[in-house]
Short mmCIF file of C-alpha atoms and ligand atoms in Angstrom, two decimals:
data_model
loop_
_atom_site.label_atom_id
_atom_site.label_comp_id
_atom_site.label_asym_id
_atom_site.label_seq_id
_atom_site.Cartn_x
_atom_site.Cartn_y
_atom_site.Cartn_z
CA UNK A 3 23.46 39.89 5.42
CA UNK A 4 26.21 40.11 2.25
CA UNK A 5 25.78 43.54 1.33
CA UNK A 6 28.54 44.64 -1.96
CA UNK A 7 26.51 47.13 -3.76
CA UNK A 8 25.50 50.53 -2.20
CA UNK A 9 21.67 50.60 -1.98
CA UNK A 10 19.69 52.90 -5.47
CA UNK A 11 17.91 55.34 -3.92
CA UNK A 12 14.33 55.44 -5.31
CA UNK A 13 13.48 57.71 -7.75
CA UNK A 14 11.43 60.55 -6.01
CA UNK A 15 8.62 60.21 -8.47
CA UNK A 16 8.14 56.53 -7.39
CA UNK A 17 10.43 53.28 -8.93
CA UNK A 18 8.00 52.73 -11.62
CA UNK A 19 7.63 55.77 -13.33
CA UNK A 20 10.49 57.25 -12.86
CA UNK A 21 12.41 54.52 -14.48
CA UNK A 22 12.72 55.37 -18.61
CA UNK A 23 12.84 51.89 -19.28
CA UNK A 24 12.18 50.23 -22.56
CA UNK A 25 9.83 47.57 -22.31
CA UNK A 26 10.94 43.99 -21.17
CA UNK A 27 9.99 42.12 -24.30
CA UNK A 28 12.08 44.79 -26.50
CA UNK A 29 15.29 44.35 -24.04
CA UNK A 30 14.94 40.51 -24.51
CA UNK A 31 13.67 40.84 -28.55
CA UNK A 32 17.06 43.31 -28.52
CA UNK A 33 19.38 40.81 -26.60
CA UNK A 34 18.13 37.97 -29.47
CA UNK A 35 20.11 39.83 -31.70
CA UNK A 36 23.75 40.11 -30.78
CA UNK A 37 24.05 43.41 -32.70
CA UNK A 38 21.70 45.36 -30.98
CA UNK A 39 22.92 44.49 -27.48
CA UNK A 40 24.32 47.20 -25.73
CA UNK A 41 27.92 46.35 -24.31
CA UNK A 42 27.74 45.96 -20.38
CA UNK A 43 27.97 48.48 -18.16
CA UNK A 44 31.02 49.15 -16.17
CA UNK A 45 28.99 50.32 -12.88
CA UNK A 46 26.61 47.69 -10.94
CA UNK A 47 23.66 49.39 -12.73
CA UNK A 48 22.27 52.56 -13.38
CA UNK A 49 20.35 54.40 -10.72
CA UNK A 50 16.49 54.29 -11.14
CA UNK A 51 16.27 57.93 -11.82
CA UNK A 52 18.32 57.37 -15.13
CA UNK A 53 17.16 54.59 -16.52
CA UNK A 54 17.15 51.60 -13.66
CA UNK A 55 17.65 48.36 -16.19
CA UNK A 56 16.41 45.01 -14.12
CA UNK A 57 17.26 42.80 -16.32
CA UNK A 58 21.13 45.04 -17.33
CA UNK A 59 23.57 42.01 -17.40
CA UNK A 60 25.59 43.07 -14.05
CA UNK A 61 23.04 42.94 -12.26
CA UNK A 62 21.77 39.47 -13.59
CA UNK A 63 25.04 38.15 -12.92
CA UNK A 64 25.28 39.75 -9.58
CA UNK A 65 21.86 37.58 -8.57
CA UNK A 66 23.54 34.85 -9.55
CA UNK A 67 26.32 35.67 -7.82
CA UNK A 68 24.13 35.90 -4.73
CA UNK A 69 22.34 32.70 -5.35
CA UNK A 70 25.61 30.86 -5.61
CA UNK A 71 27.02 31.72 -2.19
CA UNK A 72 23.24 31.08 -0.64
CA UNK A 73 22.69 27.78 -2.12
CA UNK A 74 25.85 26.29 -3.50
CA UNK A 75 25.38 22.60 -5.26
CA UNK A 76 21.46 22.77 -4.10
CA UNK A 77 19.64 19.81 -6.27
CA UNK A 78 16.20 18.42 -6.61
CA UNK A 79 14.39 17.82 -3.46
CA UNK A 80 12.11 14.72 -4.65
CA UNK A 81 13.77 11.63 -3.77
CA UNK A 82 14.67 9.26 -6.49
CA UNK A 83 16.80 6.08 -7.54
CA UNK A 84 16.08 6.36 -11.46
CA UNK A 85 14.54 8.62 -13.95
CA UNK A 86 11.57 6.95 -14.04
CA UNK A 87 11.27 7.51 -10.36
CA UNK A 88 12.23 11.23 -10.57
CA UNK A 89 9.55 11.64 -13.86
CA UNK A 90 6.76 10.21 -11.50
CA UNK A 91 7.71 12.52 -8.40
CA UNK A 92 7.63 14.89 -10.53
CA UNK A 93 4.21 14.40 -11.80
CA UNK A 94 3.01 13.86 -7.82
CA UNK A 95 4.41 16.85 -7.25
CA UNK A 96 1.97 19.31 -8.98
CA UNK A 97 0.02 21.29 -6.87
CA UNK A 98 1.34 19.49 -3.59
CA UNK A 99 5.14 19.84 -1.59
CA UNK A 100 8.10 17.65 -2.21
CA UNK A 101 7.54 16.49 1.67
CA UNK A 102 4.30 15.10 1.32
CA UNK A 103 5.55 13.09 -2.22
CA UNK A 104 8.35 12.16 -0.87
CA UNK A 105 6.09 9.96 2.18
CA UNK A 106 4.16 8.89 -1.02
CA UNK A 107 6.61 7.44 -3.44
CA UNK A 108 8.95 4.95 -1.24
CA UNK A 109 5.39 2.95 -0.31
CA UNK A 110 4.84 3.14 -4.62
CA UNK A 111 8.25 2.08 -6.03
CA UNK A 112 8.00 -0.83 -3.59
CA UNK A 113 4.64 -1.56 -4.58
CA UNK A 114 5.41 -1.03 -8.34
CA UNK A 115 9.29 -1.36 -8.48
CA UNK A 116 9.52 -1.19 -12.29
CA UNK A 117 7.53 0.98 -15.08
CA UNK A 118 6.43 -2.33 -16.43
CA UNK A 119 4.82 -3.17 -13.72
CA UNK A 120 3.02 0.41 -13.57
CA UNK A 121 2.48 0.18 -17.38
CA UNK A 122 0.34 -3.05 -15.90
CA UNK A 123 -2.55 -1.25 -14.10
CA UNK A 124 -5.67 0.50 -14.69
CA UNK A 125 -5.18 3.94 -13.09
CA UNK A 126 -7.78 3.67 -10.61
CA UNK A 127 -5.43 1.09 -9.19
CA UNK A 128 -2.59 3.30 -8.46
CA UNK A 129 -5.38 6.17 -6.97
CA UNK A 130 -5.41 4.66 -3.28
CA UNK A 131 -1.44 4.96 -3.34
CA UNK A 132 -1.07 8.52 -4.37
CA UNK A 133 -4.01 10.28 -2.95
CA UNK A 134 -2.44 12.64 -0.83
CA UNK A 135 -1.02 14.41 -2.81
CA UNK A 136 -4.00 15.55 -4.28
CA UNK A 137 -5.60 15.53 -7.88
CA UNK A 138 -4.70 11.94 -7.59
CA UNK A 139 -7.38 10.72 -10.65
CA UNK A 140 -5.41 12.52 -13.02
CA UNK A 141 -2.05 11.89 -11.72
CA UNK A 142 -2.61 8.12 -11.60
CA UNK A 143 -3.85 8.79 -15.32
CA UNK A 144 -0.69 10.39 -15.88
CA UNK A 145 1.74 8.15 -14.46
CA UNK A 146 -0.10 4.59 -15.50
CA UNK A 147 -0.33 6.66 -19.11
CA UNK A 148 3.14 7.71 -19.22
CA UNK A 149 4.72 4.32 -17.99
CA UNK A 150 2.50 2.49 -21.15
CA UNK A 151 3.92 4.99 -23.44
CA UNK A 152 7.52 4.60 -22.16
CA UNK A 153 7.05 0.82 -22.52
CA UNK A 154 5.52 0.75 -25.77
CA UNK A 155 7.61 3.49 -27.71
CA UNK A 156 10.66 4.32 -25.48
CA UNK A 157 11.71 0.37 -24.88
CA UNK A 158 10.64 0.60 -21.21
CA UNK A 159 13.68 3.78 -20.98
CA UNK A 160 12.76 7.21 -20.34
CA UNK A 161 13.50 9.43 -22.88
CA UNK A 162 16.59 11.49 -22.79
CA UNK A 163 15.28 14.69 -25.25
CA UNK A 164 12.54 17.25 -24.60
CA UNK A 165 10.32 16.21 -27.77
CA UNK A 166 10.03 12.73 -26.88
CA UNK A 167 9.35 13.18 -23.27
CA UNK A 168 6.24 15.90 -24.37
CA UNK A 169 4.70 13.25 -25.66
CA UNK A 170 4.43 11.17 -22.64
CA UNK A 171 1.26 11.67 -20.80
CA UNK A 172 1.02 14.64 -18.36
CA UNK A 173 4.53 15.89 -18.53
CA UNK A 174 4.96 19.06 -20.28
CA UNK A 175 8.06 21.44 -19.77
CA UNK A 176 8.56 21.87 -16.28
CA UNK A 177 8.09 17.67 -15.81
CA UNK A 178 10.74 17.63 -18.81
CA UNK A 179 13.00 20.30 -17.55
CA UNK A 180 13.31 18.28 -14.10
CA UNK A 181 14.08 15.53 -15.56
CA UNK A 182 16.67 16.11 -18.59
CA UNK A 183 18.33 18.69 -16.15
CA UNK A 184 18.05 16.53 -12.33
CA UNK A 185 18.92 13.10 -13.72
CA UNK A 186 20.43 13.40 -17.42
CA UNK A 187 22.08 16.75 -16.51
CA UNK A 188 21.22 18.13 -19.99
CA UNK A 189 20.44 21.88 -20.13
CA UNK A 190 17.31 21.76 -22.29
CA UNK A 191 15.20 24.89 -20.67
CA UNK A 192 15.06 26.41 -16.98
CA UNK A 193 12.25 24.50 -14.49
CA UNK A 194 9.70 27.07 -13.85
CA UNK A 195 7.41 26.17 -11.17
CA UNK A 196 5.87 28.48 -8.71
CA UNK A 197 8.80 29.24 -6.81
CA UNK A 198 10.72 30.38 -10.49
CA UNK A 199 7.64 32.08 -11.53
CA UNK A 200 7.40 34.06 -8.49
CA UNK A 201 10.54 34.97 -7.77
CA UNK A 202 11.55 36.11 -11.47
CA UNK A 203 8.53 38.09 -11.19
CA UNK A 204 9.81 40.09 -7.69
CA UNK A 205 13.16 40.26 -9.10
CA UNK A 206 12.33 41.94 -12.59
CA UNK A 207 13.90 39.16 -14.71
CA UNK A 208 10.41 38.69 -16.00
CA UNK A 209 7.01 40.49 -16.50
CA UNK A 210 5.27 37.63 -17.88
CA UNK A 211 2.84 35.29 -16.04
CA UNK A 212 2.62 32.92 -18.76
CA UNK A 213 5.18 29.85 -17.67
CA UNK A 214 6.24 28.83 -20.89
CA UNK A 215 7.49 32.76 -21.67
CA UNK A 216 9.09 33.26 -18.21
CA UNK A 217 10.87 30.41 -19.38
CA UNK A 218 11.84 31.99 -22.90
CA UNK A 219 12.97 35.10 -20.83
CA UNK A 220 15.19 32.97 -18.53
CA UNK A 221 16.71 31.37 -21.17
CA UNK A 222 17.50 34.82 -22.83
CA UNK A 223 18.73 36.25 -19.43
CA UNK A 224 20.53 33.34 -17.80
CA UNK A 225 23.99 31.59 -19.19
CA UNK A 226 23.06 28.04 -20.64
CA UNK A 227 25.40 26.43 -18.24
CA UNK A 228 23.63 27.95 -15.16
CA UNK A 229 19.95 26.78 -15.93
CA UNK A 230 19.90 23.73 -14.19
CA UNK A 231 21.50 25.22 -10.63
CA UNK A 232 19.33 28.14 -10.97
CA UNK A 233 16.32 26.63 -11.76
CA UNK A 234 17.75 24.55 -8.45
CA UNK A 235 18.49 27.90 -6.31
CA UNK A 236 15.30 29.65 -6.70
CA UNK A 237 13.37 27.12 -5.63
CA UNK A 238 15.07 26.40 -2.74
CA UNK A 239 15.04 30.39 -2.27
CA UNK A 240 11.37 29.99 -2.15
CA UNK A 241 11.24 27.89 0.17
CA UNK A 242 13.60 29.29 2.99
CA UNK A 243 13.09 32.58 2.07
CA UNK A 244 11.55 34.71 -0.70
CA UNK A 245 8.09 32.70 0.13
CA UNK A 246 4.88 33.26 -1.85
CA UNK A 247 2.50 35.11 1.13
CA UNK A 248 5.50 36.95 3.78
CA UNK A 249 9.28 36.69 2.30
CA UNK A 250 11.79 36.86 4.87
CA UNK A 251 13.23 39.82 3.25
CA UNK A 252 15.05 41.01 6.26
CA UNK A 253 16.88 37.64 6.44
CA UNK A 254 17.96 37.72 2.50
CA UNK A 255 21.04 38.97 0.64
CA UNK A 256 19.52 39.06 -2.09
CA UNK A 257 17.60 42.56 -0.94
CA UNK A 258 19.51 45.54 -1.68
CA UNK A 259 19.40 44.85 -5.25
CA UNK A 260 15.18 43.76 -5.16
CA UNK A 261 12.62 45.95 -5.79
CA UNK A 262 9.70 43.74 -5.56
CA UNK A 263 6.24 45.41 -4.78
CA UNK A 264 5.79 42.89 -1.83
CA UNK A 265 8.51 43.10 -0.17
CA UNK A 266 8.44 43.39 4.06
CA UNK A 267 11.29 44.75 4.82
CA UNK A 268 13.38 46.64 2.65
CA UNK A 269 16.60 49.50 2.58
CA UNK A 270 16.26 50.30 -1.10
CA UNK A 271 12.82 51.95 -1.33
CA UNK A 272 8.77 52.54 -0.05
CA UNK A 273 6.99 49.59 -0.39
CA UNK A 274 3.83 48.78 0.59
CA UNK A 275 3.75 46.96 4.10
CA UNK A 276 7.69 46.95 4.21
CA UNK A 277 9.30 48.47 7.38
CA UNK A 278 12.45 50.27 6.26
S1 SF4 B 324 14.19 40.73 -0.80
FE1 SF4 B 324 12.27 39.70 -0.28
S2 SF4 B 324 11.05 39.68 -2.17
FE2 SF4 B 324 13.20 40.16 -2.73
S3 SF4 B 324 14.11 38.18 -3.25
FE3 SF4 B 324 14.53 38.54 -1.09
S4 SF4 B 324 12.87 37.55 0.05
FE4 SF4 B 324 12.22 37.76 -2.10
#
């Protein structure tokens, strides 16, 4: 296990209230405005007991860092040929595992090799084909809806900008994020699904729940040019590792500098059901 930075003790009045931490949403309203942000410290973070900062810029960088040895050139997991492919994966993918959509969508793209020819059916046609992958009315509403929108506004092309793919039906951000990032690689916002959500939650780069403002505080935290790979990373972190229920925290480098509340194993402080 990588381990560069000594281990913070925890404060001895517990790692919440011992921190004197300004709230989240004032660091990020502060770092919005370039002349209240405090220059970076020279140390890899103050101790907890003075002021622990989760979201202080060395220690942003140093997860990234981290992520960047762990999963180094990691890309999107649904298979595709084409954007149009990758925008209906992506779709499928809601609320099911890039696995099971990835059995699916070889059997569609035969049966329906073009976006004409899904602009074509009804969407009960298309339900039989996707079913497993669950919610499959309103996914074949989305897909046949989207495909007729990309035929009749984009010129059969799908779009290559954030506004015009929000209007196709059933994609909204994250849909849009995959897309622009995986396939046009333009750095329009950071993917947050429910690996993202999650893990920016356990790692104190967010407090919000609310995807579209764990987004916003991404974006604040996280160099431009690293939202695509990160978006990327974490995801395949929360797969192999940090996973939703047990996370393999004994197995990742990322531990000595996370303080989540769930962790299972952990050198850095007391927390519930971890094993020190
Ligand atoms: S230490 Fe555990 S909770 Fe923290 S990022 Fe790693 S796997 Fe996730």
């Amino acid at each position: 296990m990588p381990r560069g930075i000594t281990p913070r003790r925890p404060a001895k009045t517990g790692r919440h209230e011992a921190a004197n931490l300004k709230p989240l949403r004032g660091q990020l309203a502060k770092a919005r405005n370039p002349r209240e942000r405090q220059p970076p410290r020279k140390s890899g973070g103050a101790s907890k007991s003075k002021g622990y900062d989760p979201i202080a810029p060395e220690r942003v960088a140093e997860i990234l860092r981290r992520l960047d040895q762990l999963y180094p050139g990691v890309t999107c997991a649904l298979s595709h040929k084409n954007p149009w492919e990758l925008l209906v994966a992506t779709i499928l993918s809601a609320q099911s595992t890039d696995v099971r959509v990835n059995l699916v969508t070889p059997e569609v793209f035969k049966k329906y090799p073009t976006v004409e020819d899904v602009a074509k059916l009804e969407p009960h046609q298309l339900e039989p084909d996707i079913r497993s992958t669950g919610f499959f009315r309103n996914k074949s509403k989305s897909v046949v809806g989207a495909a007729r929108r990309i035929v009749s506004d984009y010129g059969g092309k799908v779009p290559e900008n954030m506004n015009d793919l929000l209007t196709l039906p059933g994609v909204a951000r994250k849909t849009a994020n995959v897309v622009l990032g995986t396939w046009f690689g333009k750095a329009e916002g950071v993917v947050v699904d429910t690996h993202v959500h999650r893990i920016s939650r356990r790692l104190e780069l967010t407090k919000n729940n609310d995807a579209k403002k764990i987004e916003e505080d991404l974006m604040l935290l996280i160099p431009r040019q690293k939202w695509i790979l990160f978006s990327h990373q974490v995801i395949w972190h929360g797969r192999k590792l940090c996973l939703a229920r047990s996370p393999k925290c004994v197995d990742c480098p990322l531990e000595n500098i996370c303080y989540a509340e769930d962790k299972t194993w952990s050198t850095v402080g007391k927390h519930r059901g971890a094993k020190a």
